[in-house]
Tab-separated table of C-alpha atoms and ligand atoms in Angstrom:
chain	number	residue	atom	x	y	z
A	1	MET	CA	-22.388	-9.270	-0.516
A	2	LYS	CA	-23.046	-10.539	-3.775
A	3	LYS	CA	-21.482	-8.605	-6.563
A	4	SER	CA	-24.830	-6.909	-7.808
A	5	GLU	CA	-25.330	-5.780	-4.117
A	6	ILE	CA	-21.687	-4.110	-4.188
A	7	VAL	CA	-22.036	-2.489	-7.603
A	8	ALA	CA	-25.872	-1.042	-6.083
A	9	ALA	CA	-24.079	-0.025	-2.880
A	10	LEU	CA	-21.509	1.808	-4.962
A	11	ASN	CA	-23.807	3.837	-6.836
A	12	GLU	CA	-26.091	4.941	-3.894
A	13	LYS	CA	-26.922	8.235	-3.629
A	14	ASP	CA	-26.336	8.286	0.118
A	15	PHE	CA	-23.752	5.535	1.269
A	16	SER	CA	-23.926	6.714	4.918
A	17	HIS	CA	-25.508	3.238	6.007
A	18	PHE	CA	-22.687	1.395	4.868
A	19	TYR	CA	-20.154	4.020	6.044
A	20	GLU	CA	-21.826	3.707	9.932
A	21	LYS	CA	-21.769	-0.192	9.211
A	22	ALA	CA	-18.375	-0.245	8.314
A	23	ASP	CA	-17.379	1.769	11.071
A	24	LEU	CA	-19.165	-0.330	13.369
A	25	ILE	CA	-17.409	-3.379	12.014
A	26	ARG	CA	-14.091	-1.847	12.518
A	27	TYR	CA	-14.623	-0.645	16.071
A	28	ARG	CA	-15.384	-4.217	17.111
A	29	GLU	CA	-12.809	-5.919	15.167
A	30	LYS	CA	-10.087	-3.422	15.914
A	31	GLY	CA	-11.181	-0.899	18.397
A	32	ASP	CA	-9.850	2.134	18.293
A	33	TYR	CA	-6.497	1.799	17.525
A	34	VAL	CA	-4.815	3.016	14.355
A	35	PHE	CA	-1.687	1.350	13.283
A	36	ILE	CA	1.119	3.825	12.254
A	37	ARG	CA	3.786	2.212	9.694
A	38	ALA	CA	6.775	3.630	8.693
A	39	ILE	CA	7.516	3.330	5.060
A	40	ILE	CA	11.358	3.031	3.763
A	41	GLU	CA	11.343	3.595	-0.178
A	42	PHE	CA	15.021	1.884	-0.380
A	43	SER	CA	15.225	1.685	-4.274
A	44	ASN	CA	13.426	3.401	-7.174
A	45	TYR	CA	15.419	0.951	-9.755
A	46	CYS	CA	12.289	-0.731	-11.912
A	47	SER	CA	12.296	-3.268	-14.697
A	48	ARG	CA	8.714	-2.727	-15.325
A	49	ARG	CA	6.670	-0.336	-17.458
A	50	CYS	CA	3.295	-0.276	-15.490
A	51	ALA	CA	1.686	2.664	-17.463
A	52	TYR	CA	0.240	4.648	-14.319
A	53	CYS	CA	3.551	4.650	-12.384
A	54	GLY	CA	6.112	7.360	-12.125
A	55	ILE	CA	9.033	5.030	-11.398
A	56	ASN	CA	8.562	2.867	-14.354
A	57	ALA	CA	11.546	1.927	-16.109
A	58	ASP	CA	10.683	4.276	-19.276
A	59	ASN	CA	10.739	7.443	-16.996
A	60	LYS	CA	14.135	9.090	-17.818
A	61	ASN	CA	13.191	12.344	-15.720
A	62	ILE	CA	14.325	10.741	-12.248
A	63	SER	CA	17.774	9.661	-10.860
A	64	ARG	CA	17.310	6.169	-9.989
A	65	TYR	CA	18.922	5.198	-6.366
A	66	ARG	CA	19.518	2.396	-4.064
A	67	MET	CA	19.823	3.138	-0.578
A	68	THR	CA	22.872	1.210	1.151
A	69	ALA	CA	22.112	-1.319	3.738
A	70	SER	CA	23.382	0.620	6.440
A	71	GLU	CA	21.446	3.699	5.425
A	72	ILE	CA	18.451	1.241	5.327
A	73	THR	CA	18.751	0.058	8.682
A	74	ASP	CA	19.920	3.471	10.460
A	75	THR	CA	16.720	4.913	8.730
A	76	ALA	CA	14.891	1.923	10.609
A	77	GLU	CA	16.780	2.136	13.785
A	78	ALA	CA	15.496	5.860	13.833
A	79	ALA	CA	11.871	4.785	13.207
A	80	VAL	CA	11.935	2.341	16.039
A	81	LYS	CA	13.452	4.757	18.481
A	82	ALA	CA	10.401	7.196	17.516
A	83	GLY	CA	7.806	4.649	18.388
A	84	TYR	CA	6.990	2.592	15.103
A	85	LYS	CA	6.445	-1.133	15.343
A	86	THR	CA	6.186	-2.182	11.812
A	87	ILE	CA	8.759	-1.225	9.213
A	88	VAL	CA	7.459	-1.315	5.377
A	89	LEU	CA	10.402	-1.668	2.780
A	90	GLN	CA	9.329	-0.519	-0.376
A	91	SER	CA	11.167	-0.707	-4.127
A	92	GLY	CA	10.389	-0.889	-7.713
A	93	GLU	CA	10.705	-4.391	-9.379
A	94	ASN	CA	14.313	-5.003	-9.769
A	95	HIS	CA	15.262	-8.671	-10.690
A	96	LYS	CA	18.988	-7.687	-10.315
A	97	GLU	CA	18.560	-6.704	-6.791
A	98	ASP	CA	20.799	-8.404	-4.326
A	99	LYS	CA	18.805	-10.859	-2.252
A	100	LYS	CA	21.128	-11.925	0.085
A	101	GLU	CA	21.695	-8.277	1.238
A	102	LEU	CA	17.965	-7.724	1.333
A	103	GLY	CA	17.897	-10.878	3.598
A	104	ARG	CA	20.733	-9.180	5.982
A	105	ILE	CA	19.089	-5.992	5.992
A	106	ILE	CA	15.576	-7.759	7.249
A	107	ARG	CA	17.584	-9.881	9.853
A	108	ALA	CA	19.094	-6.512	11.114
A	109	ILE	CA	15.871	-4.896	11.486
A	110	LYS	CA	14.239	-7.793	13.338
A	111	LYS	CA	16.754	-7.601	15.755
A	112	ASN	CA	14.799	-4.217	16.905
A	113	GLN	CA	11.495	-6.690	17.712
A	114	VAL	CA	9.416	-4.595	14.838
A	115	ALA	CA	7.581	-6.268	12.060
A	116	VAL	CA	8.867	-5.995	8.652
A	117	THR	CA	6.952	-5.651	5.468
A	118	LEU	CA	8.052	-6.120	2.085
A	119	SER	CA	6.700	-4.531	-1.055
A	120	ILE	CA	9.082	-5.039	-3.818
A	121	GLY	CA	6.887	-6.660	-6.401
A	122	GLU	CA	6.343	-10.174	-7.651
A	123	LEU	CA	9.119	-12.798	-6.238
A	124	SER	CA	9.169	-16.595	-7.235
A	125	TYR	CA	8.261	-18.681	-4.720
A	126	ASN	CA	11.589	-19.602	-3.416
A	127	ASP	CA	12.854	-16.166	-3.388
A	128	LEU	CA	9.264	-15.291	-1.163
A	129	SER	CA	10.252	-18.404	1.068
A	130	TYR	CA	13.987	-16.974	1.573
A	131	PHE	CA	12.799	-13.405	2.809
A	132	LYS	CA	10.113	-15.435	5.261
A	133	GLU	CA	13.115	-17.352	6.445
A	134	CYS	CA	14.865	-14.043	7.056
A	135	GLY	CA	12.152	-13.060	9.097
A	136	ALA	CA	9.788	-10.766	6.765
A	137	ASP	CA	6.373	-11.094	8.599
A	138	ARG	CA	4.259	-8.990	5.646
A	139	TYR	CA	4.014	-8.560	1.995
A	140	LEU	CA	2.065	-6.296	0.161
A	141	LEU	CA	1.502	-6.948	-3.486
A	142	LYS	CA	-1.940	-4.886	-4.784
A	143	HIS	CA	-3.646	-6.798	-7.494
A	144	GLU	CA	-4.004	-3.176	-9.076
A	145	THR	CA	-7.197	-4.206	-11.068
A	146	SER	CA	-8.990	-7.202	-11.746
A	147	ASP	CA	-10.021	-6.221	-14.922
A	148	THR	CA	-8.026	-8.474	-17.173
A	149	ASP	CA	-8.041	-6.650	-20.328
A	150	LEU	CA	-7.338	-3.354	-18.489
A	151	TYR	CA	-4.500	-5.150	-16.415
A	152	ARG	CA	-3.119	-6.235	-19.771
A	153	SER	CA	-3.092	-2.837	-21.202
A	154	LEU	CA	-1.540	-1.238	-18.182
A	155	HIS	CA	1.300	-3.598	-17.574
A	156	PRO	CA	3.174	-4.338	-20.841
A	157	ASP	CA	5.576	-6.342	-18.661
A	158	GLY	CA	3.146	-8.442	-16.827
A	159	ASN	CA	0.190	-10.677	-16.084
A	160	PHE	CA	-2.547	-10.495	-14.216
A	161	GLU	CA	-2.493	-14.753	-13.451
A	162	GLU	CA	1.335	-14.302	-12.466
A	163	ARG	CA	0.482	-11.613	-10.191
A	164	ILE	CA	-2.530	-13.332	-8.607
A	165	LYS	CA	-0.405	-16.700	-8.397
A	166	CYS	CA	2.423	-14.489	-6.479
A	167	LEU	CA	-0.629	-13.451	-4.042
A	168	ARG	CA	-1.411	-17.171	-3.440
A	169	ASN	CA	2.034	-18.388	-2.937
A	170	ILE	CA	2.483	-15.228	-0.264
A	171	LYS	CA	-0.609	-16.555	1.751
A	172	LYS	CA	0.529	-20.071	1.715
A	173	LEU	CA	4.278	-19.255	3.043
A	174	GLY	CA	2.486	-17.620	5.998
A	175	PHE	CA	3.049	-14.100	5.653
A	176	GLU	CA	0.462	-11.475	6.284
A	177	ALA	CA	-0.740	-11.139	2.830
A	178	GLY	CA	-1.613	-7.385	1.586
A	179	GLY	CA	-3.684	-6.713	-1.331
A	180	GLY	CA	-5.307	-3.940	-2.890
A	181	PHE	CA	-5.750	-1.788	-5.804
A	182	MET	CA	-6.489	1.651	-7.411
A	183	VAL	CA	-9.710	3.363	-7.735
A	184	GLY	CA	-10.396	5.636	-10.715
A	185	LEU	CA	-7.966	3.973	-13.503
A	186	PRO	CA	-9.140	5.151	-17.139
A	187	GLY	CA	-11.219	2.626	-18.476
A	188	GLN	CA	-12.056	1.091	-14.757
A	189	THR	CA	-15.910	0.123	-14.270
A	190	ILE	CA	-17.863	0.110	-10.848
A	191	GLU	CA	-18.409	-3.520	-11.937
A	192	SER	CA	-14.641	-4.256	-11.671
A	193	ILE	CA	-14.735	-2.154	-8.458
A	194	ALA	CA	-17.044	-4.857	-7.190
A	195	ASP	CA	-14.785	-7.550	-8.743
A	196	ASP	CA	-11.316	-6.040	-7.322
A	197	LEU	CA	-13.631	-6.068	-3.751
A	198	LEU	CA	-14.589	-9.793	-4.054
A	199	LEU	CA	-11.501	-10.635	-5.261
A	200	LEU	CA	-9.720	-9.499	-2.024
A	201	LYS	CA	-12.206	-11.395	-0.068
A	202	GLU	CA	-11.366	-14.569	-2.191
A	203	LEU	CA	-7.911	-14.384	-1.553
A	204	GLN	CA	-8.317	-13.672	2.360
A	205	CYS	CA	-6.445	-10.834	2.351
A	206	ASP	CA	-4.944	-9.901	5.862
A	207	MET	CA	-4.232	-6.237	4.847
A	208	ALA	CA	-5.503	-3.936	1.779
A	209	GLY	CA	-4.954	-0.747	0.552
A	210	ILE	CA	-7.419	0.738	-1.858
A	211	GLY	CA	-6.954	4.467	-2.963
A	212	PRO	CA	-7.235	6.976	-5.788
A	213	PHE	CA	-5.268	6.539	-9.075
A	214	ILE	CA	-3.373	9.751	-9.345
A	215	PRO	CA	-1.881	10.692	-12.953
A	216	HIS	CA	1.802	11.156	-13.175
A	217	PRO	CA	3.221	13.782	-16.100
A	218	ASP	CA	5.964	11.466	-17.041
A	219	THR	CA	3.723	8.458	-17.942
A	220	PRO	CA	1.538	7.378	-20.649
A	221	LEU	CA	-1.532	8.310	-18.547
A	222	SER	CA	-0.701	11.624	-17.859
A	223	GLU	CA	-3.411	12.994	-19.560
A	224	SER	CA	-5.776	11.112	-17.080
A	225	GLY	CA	-7.983	12.487	-14.339
A	226	SER	CA	-7.531	11.546	-10.762
A	227	GLY	CA	-9.859	9.051	-9.103
A	228	SER	CA	-12.274	9.951	-6.811
A	229	THR	CA	-11.880	10.059	-3.005
A	230	GLU	CA	-15.311	9.365	-2.186
A	231	LEU	CA	-15.421	6.038	-4.585
A	232	SER	CA	-12.033	5.098	-2.956
A	233	LYS	CA	-13.713	5.601	0.399
A	234	ARG	CA	-16.988	3.663	-0.404
A	235	ALA	CA	-14.812	0.703	-1.850
A	236	MET	CA	-12.603	0.785	1.370
A	237	ALA	CA	-15.955	0.488	3.497
A	238	ILE	CA	-17.342	-2.420	1.545
A	239	ALA	CA	-13.726	-4.108	2.079
A	240	ARG	CA	-14.485	-3.753	5.890
A	241	ILE	CA	-17.788	-5.389	5.423
A	242	LEU	CA	-16.188	-8.560	3.351
A	243	LEU	CA	-13.158	-8.783	5.424
A	244	PRO	CA	-13.770	-7.592	8.846
A	245	LYS	CA	-10.767	-8.592	10.366
A	246	ALA	CA	-8.292	-7.293	8.070
A	247	ASN	CA	-6.110	-4.330	8.585
A	248	LEU	CA	-7.436	-1.489	6.177
A	249	THR	CA	-4.705	1.539	5.052
A	250	VAL	CA	-5.715	5.016	4.278
A	251	THR	CA	-3.631	5.364	1.268
A	252	THR	CA	-0.905	7.979	0.946
A	253	ALA	CA	-2.708	8.908	-2.507
A	254	LEU	CA	-5.772	9.796	-0.684
A	255	GLY	CA	-4.148	12.247	1.675
A	256	ILE	CA	-2.354	13.973	-1.182
A	257	LEU	CA	-5.519	14.570	-3.162
A	258	ASP	CA	-7.297	15.653	0.081
A	259	PRO	CA	-5.944	15.599	3.780
A	260	LYS	CA	-9.726	15.793	4.718
A	261	GLU	CA	-10.611	12.813	3.199
A	262	ARG	CA	-7.691	11.071	4.671
A	263	ASP	CA	-8.843	11.596	8.026
A	264	SER	CA	-12.691	10.784	7.350
A	265	ALA	CA	-11.578	7.597	6.050
A	266	PHE	CA	-10.707	6.240	9.544
A	267	HIS	CA	-14.396	6.489	10.061
A	268	CYS	CA	-15.088	4.489	6.857
A	269	GLY	CA	-13.458	1.293	7.990
A	270	ALA	CA	-9.598	2.146	7.803
A	271	ASN	CA	-7.482	1.257	10.453
A	272	VAL	CA	-3.851	1.740	9.356
A	273	ILE	CA	-1.636	4.593	8.018
A	274	MET	CA	1.975	4.793	6.543
A	275	LYS	CA	4.272	7.551	6.843
A	276	LYS	CA	7.225	7.844	4.612
A	277	ILE	CA	10.364	8.233	6.099
A	278	THR	CA	12.403	7.766	3.467
A	279	PRO	CA	15.730	10.256	3.602
A	280	ASP	CA	15.470	13.511	2.215
A	281	GLU	CA	18.214	12.737	-0.626
A	282	TYR	CA	15.972	10.154	-2.169
A	283	LYS	CA	12.325	10.735	-1.313
A	284	GLU	CA	11.796	13.213	-4.317
A	285	ASP	CA	12.966	10.485	-6.997
A	286	TYR	CA	10.614	8.067	-5.202
A	287	CYS	CA	7.566	9.787	-6.882
A	288	ILE	CA	4.810	7.369	-8.148
A	289	TYR	CA	2.482	10.349	-8.290
A	290	PRO	CA	3.378	13.764	-8.096
A	291	ALA	CA	3.518	15.185	-4.554
A	292	ARG	CA	5.031	17.930	-2.822
A	293	PHE	CA	7.281	16.501	0.365
A	294	ASP	CA	8.577	18.179	3.386
A	295	ARG	CA	11.830	17.773	5.212
A	296	THR	CA	11.635	14.090	7.111
A	297	ASP	CA	12.059	14.315	10.930
A	298	ILE	CA	11.074	10.897	12.056
A	299	ILE	CA	10.359	11.774	15.530
A	300	LYS	CA	8.650	15.215	14.554
A	301	ASP	CA	6.720	13.648	11.671
A	302	ARG	CA	5.441	10.763	14.011
A	303	ARG	CA	4.157	13.093	16.655
A	304	GLU	CA	2.315	15.006	13.583
A	305	ILE	CA	0.505	11.902	12.648
A	306	GLU	CA	-0.174	10.645	16.298
A	307	ARG	CA	-1.621	14.436	16.697
A	308	ILE	CA	-3.973	13.595	13.250
A	309	VAL	CA	-4.969	10.146	14.342
A	310	VAL	CA	-5.792	11.797	18.116
A	311	GLN	CA	-7.899	14.693	16.501
A	312	THR	CA	-9.971	12.068	14.517
A	313	GLY	CA	-10.877	10.463	17.687
A	314	ARG	CA	-8.890	7.195	17.452
A	315	ARG	CA	-5.801	5.875	19.414
A	316	PRO	CA	-2.346	5.909	17.733
A	317	ILE	CA	-0.091	2.704	17.952
B	1	LIG	N1	7.189	-2.427	-6.892
B	1	LIG	C1	6.149	-3.014	-6.223
B	1	LIG	C2	4.952	-3.630	-6.689
B	1	LIG	O1	4.552	-3.884	-7.832
B	1	LIG	O2	4.090	-3.935	-5.618
B	1	LIG	C3	5.964	-1.964	-5.000
B	1	LIG	C4	6.029	-0.617	-5.641
B	1	LIG	S1	4.775	0.199	-6.277
B	1	LIG	C5	5.473	1.821	-6.819
B	1	LIG	C6	3.355	0.272	-4.977
B	1	LIG	C7	2.172	0.895	-5.504
B	1	LIG	O3	1.960	2.115	-5.941
B	1	LIG	C8	1.765	-0.003	-6.647
B	1	LIG	O4	0.879	-0.930	-5.845
B	1	LIG	C9	0.289	0.714	-6.996
B	1	LIG	O5	-1.035	0.541	-6.728
B	1	LIG	C10	0.716	2.157	-6.442
B	1	LIG	N2	0.973	3.498	-7.494
B	1	LIG	C11	1.874	3.357	-8.518
B	1	LIG	N3	1.562	4.500	-9.246
B	1	LIG	C12	0.406	4.923	-8.966
B	1	LIG	C13	-0.460	6.348	-9.266
B	1	LIG	N4	-0.268	7.152	-10.354
B	1	LIG	N5	-1.536	6.628	-8.414
B	1	LIG	C14	-1.656	6.027	-7.587
B	1	LIG	N6	-1.273	4.640	-7.284
B	1	LIG	C15	-0.230	4.562	-7.539
């Protein structure tokens, strides 16, 4: 699809034809399976001040934590026992992170024969290469927005070119590369969402997360409105059409705004969902946007997500 076609599609009054097409492609390429991934948010230390994010360095209203190595590996092991086949390790961007220790953690988790996904921000080629050697299989780094002016205004500490360079290095090193962006950032246009989608294609992303922006009260964007769940689903459907083989995640943000929209996203091209398994003592402090969290029970929570997936007519894996 060309940019003008994507813009026209996203603006259509009746989008059902594109949802049907995306769902057919998803079925052809992925079958009825929905991958359920476990995510451990192992640290909320962050050196960046991204204007949308609740764990940005300027937010003094949260306690900063870093799980110990054994807390991380024990949590991962409990997830493996519950049936998860992928462990996602996510954190704020913290250049003081002990790389060797994280390397040992990855090696320990890999002994369980599961896939390990990292989502720890921008890294140098050498650091990415080191984590690849340690056994990490996948790397998530959303480009957030392809509108370079908007990107600059939201990221006082980063630049778009560096982020894209990092994504290209991720791909070059043989990781499964995960991109993505937020929908509904203040100032974002439909044209720039079309560019976001074309960028995912150009980068040949193996995975993508496309979800609504949710304002956090302790950030510079606290007064902004949330992104549209409908537009997020539309963007995801176009992503499925552009990248038929990609693994597309129903973002947690979509489910927080509306659980029904989360469930319907499985019929709009999505085939992946993530479940937070961060221990209770930490998860309130990993608040990238406001959300209510129930107590974690890794086995029970997994069964609950499986039930939801089955209810949507799909098969959990
Ligand atoms: N530090 C890593 C990075 O920069 O990729 C990973 C952690 S970061 C908190 C994970 C993702 O959270 C970001 O890529 C961003 O898309 C999402 N995020 C942060 N704040 C958000 C908000 N207010 N609404 C929706 N998504 C948000």
